[in-house]
mmCIF file of C-alpha atoms and ligand atoms in Angstrom:
data_model
loop_
_atom_site.group_PDB
_atom_site.id
_atom_site.type_symbol
_atom_site.label_atom_id
_atom_site.label_comp_id
_atom_site.label_asym_id
_atom_site.label_seq_id
_atom_site.Cartn_x
_atom_site.Cartn_y
_atom_site.Cartn_z
ATOM 1 C CA MET X 1 62.717 191.404 38.077
ATOM 2 C CA ALA X 2 59.186 190.923 35.975
ATOM 3 C CA LYS X 3 56.926 187.881 36.507
ATOM 4 C CA ILE X 4 55.498 186.550 33.184
ATOM 5 C CA ILE X 5 51.918 187.065 32.507
ATOM 6 C CA ASN X 6 51.282 183.436 30.403
ATOM 7 C CA GLY X 7 48.984 184.213 27.312
ATOM 8 C CA LYS X 8 48.742 181.279 26.368
ATOM 9 C CA GLU X 9 48.066 179.388 29.466
ATOM 10 C CA MET X 10 45.139 182.000 30.351
ATOM 11 C CA ALA X 11 43.757 182.112 27.051
ATOM 12 C CA ALA X 12 43.208 177.813 27.228
ATOM 13 C CA GLN X 13 41.809 178.573 30.605
ATOM 14 C CA ILE X 14 39.237 181.055 29.075
ATOM 15 C CA ARG X 15 38.517 178.528 26.341
ATOM 16 C CA ALA X 16 37.681 175.404 28.452
ATOM 17 C CA GLU X 17 34.818 177.922 30.529
ATOM 18 C CA ALA X 18 33.668 178.669 26.784
ATOM 19 C CA ALA X 19 33.244 175.467 26.055
ATOM 20 C CA LEU X 20 31.317 174.944 29.232
ATOM 21 C CA GLU X 21 28.604 177.986 29.126
ATOM 22 C CA ALA X 22 28.442 176.258 25.394
ATOM 23 C CA ALA X 23 28.468 172.618 26.337
ATOM 24 C CA GLN X 24 25.613 174.058 29.173
ATOM 25 C CA PHE X 25 23.600 176.582 26.231
ATOM 26 C CA ALA X 26 23.193 173.226 23.961
ATOM 27 C CA ARG X 27 21.765 171.316 27.235
ATOM 28 C CA ARG X 28 19.571 173.771 28.086
ATOM 29 C CA TYR X 29 18.776 175.083 23.897
ATOM 30 C CA GLY X 30 19.267 172.031 21.954
ATOM 31 C CA ARG X 31 21.421 173.532 19.545
ATOM 32 C CA ALA X 32 25.439 174.951 19.722
ATOM 33 C CA PRO X 33 26.279 178.585 19.618
ATOM 34 C CA GLY X 34 26.882 179.761 16.304
ATOM 35 C CA LEU X 35 28.992 181.595 14.445
ATOM 36 C CA ALA X 36 29.426 182.564 10.956
ATOM 37 C CA VAL X 37 32.139 184.655 9.555
ATOM 38 C CA ILE X 38 33.122 185.953 5.826
ATOM 39 C CA ILE X 39 36.039 186.257 4.448
ATOM 40 C CA VAL X 40 36.670 187.908 1.426
ATOM 41 C CA GLY X 41 39.304 187.881 -1.358
ATOM 42 C CA SER X 42 42.296 185.356 -0.065
ATOM 43 C CA ASP X 43 44.136 187.928 2.356
ATOM 44 C CA PRO X 44 47.053 185.271 3.243
ATOM 45 C CA ALA X 45 47.224 186.879 7.001
ATOM 46 C CA SER X 46 42.988 186.791 6.591
ATOM 47 C CA GLN X 47 43.370 183.079 6.205
ATOM 48 C CA ILE X 48 44.788 181.825 8.806
ATOM 49 C CA TYR X 49 43.549 184.310 11.392
ATOM 50 C CA VAL X 50 40.122 182.409 9.715
ATOM 51 C CA ARG X 51 41.511 179.025 9.879
ATOM 52 C CA ASN X 52 42.491 180.025 13.566
ATOM 53 C CA LYS X 53 38.901 180.968 14.982
ATOM 54 C CA HIS X 54 37.525 177.747 13.124
ATOM 55 C CA LYS X 55 39.635 175.401 15.228
ATOM 56 C CA ALA X 56 38.771 177.212 18.431
ATOM 57 C CA CYS X 57 35.252 176.771 17.869
ATOM 58 C CA ALA X 58 35.588 173.890 16.863
ATOM 59 C CA ALA X 59 37.144 172.641 20.489
ATOM 60 C CA CYS X 60 34.860 174.527 21.770
ATOM 61 C CA GLY X 61 32.023 173.310 21.503
ATOM 62 C CA ILE X 62 30.415 175.874 18.867
ATOM 63 C CA SER X 63 29.747 176.072 15.576
ATOM 64 C CA SER X 64 31.511 177.683 12.917
ATOM 65 C CA GLN X 65 30.253 178.216 9.734
ATOM 66 C CA VAL X 66 33.414 179.929 7.377
ATOM 67 C CA ILE X 67 31.429 182.340 4.446
ATOM 68 C CA GLU X 68 34.077 181.924 1.821
ATOM 69 C CA LEU X 69 33.862 185.030 -0.668
ATOM 70 C CA PRO X 70 35.586 185.762 -4.065
ATOM 71 C CA GLY X 71 38.006 189.210 -3.684
ATOM 72 C CA ASP X 72 35.480 190.880 -7.157
ATOM 73 C CA THR X 73 32.979 189.690 -4.225
ATOM 74 C CA GLY X 74 30.143 193.317 -4.483
ATOM 75 C CA GLU X 75 28.892 195.740 -2.029
ATOM 76 C CA LYS X 76 25.789 194.378 -2.649
ATOM 77 C CA GLU X 77 26.466 190.825 -3.100
ATOM 78 C CA LEU X 78 28.033 191.262 0.608
ATOM 79 C CA LEU X 79 25.864 193.238 2.721
ATOM 80 C CA ALA X 80 22.218 190.123 1.242
ATOM 81 C CA ARG X 81 24.755 187.308 3.106
ATOM 82 C CA VAL X 82 25.528 189.659 6.255
ATOM 83 C CA ALA X 83 21.323 189.699 6.177
ATOM 84 C CA ALA X 84 20.989 186.504 5.550
ATOM 85 C CA LEU X 85 22.476 185.690 8.761
ATOM 86 C CA ASN X 86 20.847 188.280 10.487
ATOM 87 C CA GLU X 87 18.098 186.185 10.160
ATOM 88 C CA ASP X 88 19.529 183.164 10.871
ATOM 89 C CA ALA X 89 18.742 182.390 14.331
ATOM 90 C CA GLN X 90 21.086 179.458 14.101
ATOM 91 C CA THR X 91 23.719 181.846 14.018
ATOM 92 C CA ASP X 92 24.068 183.880 17.268
ATOM 93 C CA GLY X 93 27.412 186.381 16.351
ATOM 94 C CA ILE X 94 28.808 187.443 12.514
ATOM 95 C CA LEU X 95 31.949 188.481 12.837
ATOM 96 C CA VAL X 96 33.934 189.299 8.918
ATOM 97 C CA GLN X 97 37.228 189.181 8.822
ATOM 98 C CA LEU X 98 38.839 192.516 7.588
ATOM 99 C CA PRO X 99 40.200 193.834 5.683
ATOM 100 C CA LEU X 100 37.596 194.160 2.573
ATOM 101 C CA PRO X 101 39.015 194.666 -0.319
ATOM 102 C CA GLU X 102 38.799 197.969 -1.926
ATOM 103 C CA GLY X 103 35.768 199.582 -3.148
ATOM 104 C CA ILE X 104 33.621 198.012 -0.540
ATOM 105 C CA ASP X 105 32.632 200.148 3.342
ATOM 106 C CA LYS X 106 33.446 198.918 6.203
ATOM 107 C CA ARG X 107 31.446 201.162 7.971
ATOM 108 C CA LYS X 108 28.412 199.859 5.877
ATOM 109 C CA VAL X 109 29.422 196.884 6.560
ATOM 110 C CA ILE X 110 29.512 197.451 9.812
ATOM 111 C CA SER X 111 26.385 198.507 9.987
ATOM 112 C CA ALA X 112 24.519 195.864 8.946
ATOM 113 C CA VAL X 113 25.518 193.697 11.369
ATOM 114 C CA ALA X 114 22.698 193.051 13.855
ATOM 115 C CA PRO X 115 24.150 194.794 16.958
ATOM 116 C CA ALA X 116 22.824 191.688 19.041
ATOM 117 C CA LYS X 117 25.208 189.741 16.524
ATOM 118 C CA ASP X 118 28.180 192.286 16.422
ATOM 119 C CA VAL X 119 30.903 189.538 18.783
ATOM 120 C CA ASP X 120 33.318 192.259 17.195
ATOM 121 C CA VAL X 121 32.140 194.793 18.809
ATOM 122 C CA PHE X 122 32.493 197.166 15.477
ATOM 123 C CA HIS X 123 28.513 198.384 15.511
ATOM 124 C CA SER X 124 28.714 202.257 16.012
ATOM 125 C CA LEU X 125 25.150 201.109 18.771
ATOM 126 C CA ASN X 126 28.034 198.429 20.770
ATOM 127 C CA VAL X 127 30.810 201.263 20.617
ATOM 128 C CA GLY X 128 27.842 203.997 22.467
ATOM 129 C CA MET X 129 26.672 200.752 24.714
ATOM 130 C CA LEU X 130 30.161 200.534 25.676
ATOM 131 C CA THR X 131 30.390 204.517 26.257
ATOM 132 C CA SER X 132 28.086 203.928 28.548
ATOM 133 C CA GLY X 133 29.814 200.618 30.403
ATOM 134 C CA ASP X 134 25.687 199.518 29.864
ATOM 135 C CA TYR X 135 27.243 197.083 27.698
ATOM 136 C CA THR X 136 26.809 192.804 26.943
ATOM 137 C CA LEU X 137 29.828 192.368 25.021
ATOM 138 C CA ALA X 138 33.379 194.496 24.680
ATOM 139 C CA PRO X 139 35.811 193.804 22.095
ATOM 140 C CA CYS X 140 37.696 191.388 21.755
ATOM 141 C CA THR X 141 41.272 191.915 22.776
ATOM 142 C CA PRO X 142 41.062 195.148 24.649
ATOM 143 C CA SER X 143 38.624 192.800 26.688
ATOM 144 C CA GLY X 144 41.377 189.586 27.024
ATOM 145 C CA VAL X 145 43.682 192.478 28.338
ATOM 146 C CA LEU X 146 41.018 193.083 31.400
ATOM 147 C CA GLU X 147 40.583 189.903 31.995
ATOM 148 C CA MET X 148 44.541 189.851 31.970
ATOM 149 C CA LEU X 149 45.465 191.802 34.438
ATOM 150 C CA ARG X 150 42.034 191.091 36.306
ATOM 151 C CA ARG X 151 43.285 186.278 36.611
ATOM 152 C CA THR X 152 46.642 188.249 38.004
ATOM 153 C CA GLY X 153 44.822 189.835 40.566
ATOM 154 C CA ILE X 154 46.644 193.438 39.627
ATOM 155 C CA VAL X 155 44.508 195.973 41.807
ATOM 156 C CA MET X 156 43.180 199.065 38.965
ATOM 157 C CA GLU X 157 41.369 201.066 40.921
ATOM 158 C CA GLY X 158 42.837 204.318 41.842
ATOM 159 C CA ARG X 159 46.090 203.344 39.717
ATOM 160 C CA LYS X 160 47.464 205.815 37.024
ATOM 161 C CA CYS X 161 47.558 204.083 33.951
ATOM 162 C CA VAL X 162 49.032 204.946 30.726
ATOM 163 C CA MET X 163 47.430 203.330 27.049
ATOM 164 C CA VAL X 164 49.980 203.931 24.308
ATOM 165 C CA GLY X 165 47.583 204.238 21.336
ATOM 166 C CA ARG X 166 44.493 205.121 20.074
ATOM 167 C CA SER X 167 42.580 203.122 17.805
ATOM 168 C CA ASN X 168 38.698 202.502 17.509
ATOM 169 C CA LEU X 169 39.795 198.347 17.316
ATOM 170 C CA VAL X 170 42.519 199.033 20.604
ATOM 171 C CA GLY X 171 43.104 201.919 21.975
ATOM 172 C CA LYS X 172 40.176 204.031 22.478
ATOM 173 C CA PRO X 173 37.651 200.691 23.970
ATOM 174 C CA LEU X 174 40.595 199.323 26.506
ATOM 175 C CA ALA X 175 41.033 203.500 27.434
ATOM 176 C CA LEU X 176 37.547 203.189 28.512
ATOM 177 C CA LEU X 177 37.077 199.806 30.187
ATOM 178 C CA MET X 178 40.508 200.702 32.362
ATOM 179 C CA LEU X 179 38.094 204.225 33.147
ATOM 180 C CA GLU X 180 35.727 202.027 34.189
ATOM 181 C CA GLN X 181 37.938 200.357 36.769
ATOM 182 C CA ASN X 182 38.609 203.419 38.062
ATOM 183 C CA CYS X 183 41.900 203.864 36.354
ATOM 184 C CA THR X 184 43.544 207.063 36.125
ATOM 185 C CA LEU X 185 43.553 207.041 32.177
ATOM 186 C CA THR X 186 46.019 208.769 30.131
ATOM 187 C CA VAL X 187 45.988 208.204 26.280
ATOM 188 C CA CYS X 188 48.796 208.947 24.269
ATOM 189 C CA HIS X 189 49.395 208.638 20.864
ATOM 190 C CA SER X 190 51.366 209.771 17.917
ATOM 191 C CA LYS X 191 50.980 213.251 18.343
ATOM 192 C CA THR X 192 51.946 213.376 21.797
ATOM 193 C CA VAL X 193 54.661 215.563 22.677
ATOM 194 C CA ASP X 194 56.978 213.496 25.495
ATOM 195 C CA LEU X 195 56.062 210.342 25.949
ATOM 196 C CA LYS X 196 58.954 208.745 28.106
ATOM 197 C CA LYS X 197 57.756 211.466 30.173
ATOM 198 C CA GLU X 198 53.982 209.895 29.874
ATOM 199 C CA CYS X 199 54.827 205.897 30.090
ATOM 200 C CA ARG X 200 57.113 207.059 33.907
ATOM 201 C CA GLN X 201 54.191 208.001 35.344
ATOM 202 C CA ALA X 202 51.832 204.468 35.014
ATOM 203 C CA ASP X 203 51.148 201.871 37.635
ATOM 204 C CA ILE X 204 49.606 200.819 34.745
ATOM 205 C CA LEU X 205 51.301 201.059 31.203
ATOM 206 C CA ILE X 206 49.922 199.507 28.114
ATOM 207 C CA SER X 207 51.112 200.308 24.366
ATOM 208 C CA ALA X 208 49.069 199.061 20.697
ATOM 209 C CA VAL X 209 51.044 200.675 18.587
ATOM 210 C CA GLY X 210 53.294 198.792 16.123
ATOM 211 C CA LYS X 211 55.812 199.817 16.941
ATOM 212 C CA PRO X 212 59.013 197.866 17.449
ATOM 213 C CA ARG X 213 61.015 198.544 20.586
ATOM 214 C CA LEU X 214 58.563 202.193 21.182
ATOM 215 C CA ILE X 215 58.422 201.755 24.723
ATOM 216 C CA THR X 216 62.717 201.016 26.046
ATOM 217 C CA GLY X 217 63.535 200.249 29.871
ATOM 218 C CA ASP X 218 63.558 204.357 30.732
ATOM 219 C CA MET X 219 60.500 204.424 29.793
ATOM 220 C CA VAL X 220 58.655 202.225 32.472
ATOM 221 C CA LYS X 221 58.329 203.255 36.159
ATOM 222 C CA LYS X 222 59.666 200.735 38.673
ATOM 223 C CA GLY X 223 57.143 197.792 39.533
ATOM 224 C CA ALA X 224 54.808 198.840 37.338
ATOM 225 C CA VAL X 225 52.943 195.742 35.258
ATOM 226 C CA VAL X 226 53.158 196.134 31.677
ATOM 227 C CA ILE X 227 51.064 195.042 28.669
ATOM 228 C CA ASP X 228 52.323 194.706 25.218
ATOM 229 C CA ILE X 229 49.957 194.352 22.865
ATOM 230 C CA GLY X 230 52.186 195.166 19.950
ATOM 231 C CA ILE X 231 52.859 192.922 17.264
ATOM 232 C CA ASN X 232 55.426 193.284 14.568
ATOM 233 C CA ARG X 233 57.177 190.844 12.466
ATOM 234 C CA LEU X 234 61.103 191.509 11.581
ATOM 235 C CA GLU X 235 63.048 191.422 9.377
ATOM 236 C CA ASP X 236 64.711 187.892 10.148
ATOM 237 C CA GLY X 237 60.573 186.421 10.650
ATOM 238 C CA SER X 238 60.180 186.513 14.569
ATOM 239 C CA LEU X 239 57.738 188.452 16.389
ATOM 240 C CA CYS X 240 58.160 191.347 18.348
ATOM 241 C CA GLY X 241 56.030 193.430 20.730
ATOM 242 C CA ASP X 242 56.233 197.121 21.401
ATOM 243 C CA VAL X 243 58.070 197.203 23.810
ATOM 244 C CA ASP X 244 61.692 196.191 25.085
ATOM 245 C CA PHE X 245 60.980 193.389 26.725
ATOM 246 C CA GLU X 246 64.854 192.139 27.628
ATOM 247 C CA ALA X 247 65.009 195.794 29.900
ATOM 248 C CA ALA X 248 61.574 196.265 30.357
ATOM 249 C CA LYS X 249 61.555 192.847 32.689
ATOM 250 C CA LYS X 250 64.370 194.170 34.563
ATOM 251 C CA LYS X 251 61.806 197.227 36.091
ATOM 252 C CA ALA X 252 58.421 195.822 35.565
ATOM 253 C CA SER X 253 57.035 193.539 38.859
ATOM 254 C CA TYR X 254 54.641 191.987 35.069
ATOM 255 C CA ILE X 255 54.668 191.818 31.851
ATOM 256 C CA THR X 256 53.074 189.621 28.819
ATOM 257 C CA PRO X 257 55.615 188.602 26.548
ATOM 258 C CA VAL X 258 55.192 188.322 22.635
ATOM 259 C CA PRO X 259 54.120 185.852 21.224
ATOM 260 C CA GLY X 260 52.484 184.547 24.184
ATOM 261 C CA GLY X 261 50.843 187.378 26.022
ATOM 262 C CA VAL X 262 48.019 188.918 24.659
ATOM 263 C CA GLY X 263 47.454 187.444 21.091
ATOM 264 C CA PRO X 264 46.416 184.402 22.294
ATOM 265 C CA MET X 265 43.617 186.401 24.721
ATOM 266 C CA THR X 266 42.102 187.948 21.571
ATOM 267 C CA VAL X 267 40.317 184.273 19.586
ATOM 268 C CA ALA X 268 39.367 183.756 24.374
ATOM 269 C CA MET X 269 37.507 186.511 24.104
ATOM 270 C CA LEU X 270 35.556 185.545 20.970
ATOM 271 C CA MET X 271 34.494 182.590 22.273
ATOM 272 C CA LYS X 272 33.977 184.544 25.670
ATOM 273 C CA ASN X 273 31.471 186.609 22.968
ATOM 274 C CA THR X 274 29.576 184.385 21.313
ATOM 275 C CA VAL X 275 28.650 182.248 23.712
ATOM 276 C CA ARG X 276 26.906 185.342 25.856
ATOM 277 C CA ALA X 277 25.947 186.757 22.578
ATOM 278 C CA ALA X 278 24.443 183.792 22.065
ATOM 279 C CA PHE X 279 22.889 182.925 25.816
ATOM 280 C CA ALA X 280 21.649 186.826 25.446
ATOM 281 C CA ALA X 281 19.650 186.380 21.849
ATOM 282 C CA MET X 282 17.261 183.768 23.304
ATOM 283 C CA GLU X 283 16.943 184.741 26.869
ATOM 284 C CA LYS X 284 15.643 187.612 25.270
ATOM 285 C CA LYS X 285 13.037 185.283 23.375
ATOM 286 C CA GLU X 286 12.003 183.688 25.879
ATOM 287 C CA LYS X 287 11.014 186.990 28.138
HETATM 288 P P1 NDP N 301 46.953 201.285 14.550
HETATM 289 O O1 NDP N 301 48.016 201.519 13.787
HETATM 290 O O2 NDP N 301 45.324 201.657 14.207
HETATM 291 O O3 NDP N 301 47.294 202.973 15.754
HETATM 292 C C1 NDP N 301 48.360 202.599 16.646
HETATM 293 C C2 NDP N 301 47.841 203.969 17.395
HETATM 294 O O4 NDP N 301 49.257 204.229 18.083
HETATM 295 C C3 NDP N 301 47.482 205.192 16.988
HETATM 296 O O5 NDP N 301 47.104 205.203 17.773
HETATM 297 C C4 NDP N 301 48.397 206.112 16.762
HETATM 298 O O6 NDP N 301 48.684 207.303 16.816
HETATM 299 C C5 NDP N 301 49.625 204.773 17.477
HETATM 300 N N1 NDP N 301 50.557 205.224 17.521
HETATM 301 C C6 NDP N 301 51.692 205.746 16.518
HETATM 302 N N2 NDP N 301 52.921 205.743 16.197
HETATM 303 C C7 NDP N 301 52.812 206.006 17.883
HETATM 304 C C8 NDP N 301 54.011 206.644 18.494
HETATM 305 N N3 NDP N 301 55.189 207.549 18.272
HETATM 306 N N4 NDP N 301 53.734 207.049 19.897
HETATM 307 C C9 NDP N 301 53.058 207.067 20.468
HETATM 308 N N5 NDP N 301 51.896 206.724 19.440
HETATM 309 C C10 NDP N 301 51.756 206.088 18.023
HETATM 310 O O7 NDP N 301 47.024 200.054 14.702
HETATM 311 P P2 NDP N 301 45.873 199.276 16.312
HETATM 312 O O8 NDP N 301 45.136 199.462 17.278
HETATM 313 O O9 NDP N 301 44.843 198.037 15.353
HETATM 314 O O10 NDP N 301 47.047 198.163 16.254
HETATM 315 C C11 NDP N 301 48.446 198.365 17.532
HETATM 316 C C12 NDP N 301 49.584 197.125 17.625
HETATM 317 O O11 NDP N 301 48.544 196.140 18.450
HETATM 318 C C13 NDP N 301 49.719 196.412 16.217
HETATM 319 O O12 NDP N 301 50.608 196.207 16.179
HETATM 320 C C14 NDP N 301 48.515 194.901 15.561
HETATM 321 O O13 NDP N 301 49.054 194.408 15.429
HETATM 322 C C15 NDP N 301 47.708 194.564 17.516
HETATM 323 N N6 NDP N 301 46.839 193.931 17.338
HETATM 324 C C16 NDP N 301 47.134 192.732 18.425
HETATM 325 C C17 NDP N 301 45.907 192.442 18.436
HETATM 326 C C18 NDP N 301 45.931 190.971 19.816
HETATM 327 O O14 NDP N 301 45.364 190.241 20.000
HETATM 328 N N7 NDP N 301 47.076 190.608 20.664
HETATM 329 C C19 NDP N 301 44.771 193.140 18.338
HETATM 330 C C20 NDP N 301 44.519 193.858 17.360
HETATM 331 C C21 NDP N 301 46.325 194.773 16.965
HETATM 332 P P3 NDP N 301 47.414 208.503 15.988
HETATM 333 O O15 NDP N 301 46.640 207.643 16.318
HETATM 334 O O16 NDP N 301 48.310 209.589 16.332
HETATM 335 O O17 NDP N 301 48.351 207.828 14.560
#
């Protein structure tokens, strides 16, 4: 029977570390690290995410500014807000909550964020740095998964990792990070011919798809580590991941639950990234 990796506990630990680092930053530079979040419109899920980030900042000693703009805000106005935050010396991290309303070019907005303040790591320059392995910030969910594996003491070098999902947000950057850990990597997607066969090879099986029970028990190799990034809402309102948890936990050595697995790690890593961006900016100024 698999050991459950407790993401809630691990995230709390990471947030406590971020709080210590934020306090260190404040002692050294006389101000708290600062995160600015822009939200356009009233998408209820986005509002919950933004509220959670704001609360996490408060608990970590990071000053957070939420800029709420009406749903009919134009691209020009949004770009001007981003430009102002790029220039603001108190703002170390900028996050534009997605999705944006129709009519606003997401790529244009992401590209407008100063790369040094891009704590979501969406800017193409930062994505390029991630590809080359020469980076300060890694995207929050992928780096949260890596942190979970590290802190659980999972050996990655030389092991077969199968990444199911190749989105720019999760699958692709996480695949890069696993490759950097010297895993032998397979990336699967909707056009993969025999997903079961691929998954059964995995020592470390990671799913980021968004389909309940896509990964069934017979797709899990005995002793594999199973990381479930998927978040799906079922008809009865409950949450589940991509993995058939009950079946997979009988075969896996370690497994993450949903909820309480990867989910809480994302905001914790955002706290880390904000503090990291703050230190990097100040250290650059001092040079
Ligand atoms: P996307 O929809 O952008 O990407 C889904 C990926 O899954 C695509 O690469 C797609 O392939 C692939 N896919 C779809 N169907 C299949 C299939 N039958 N077999 C194999 N691969 C398939 O989603 P995201 O990456 O943004 O998110 C994935 C999941 O992770 C979602 O449930 C989301 O809610 C969750 N999530 C969780 C976070 C957390 O904090 N825990 C943070 C971010 C996301 P193709 O490229 O061919 O279309």
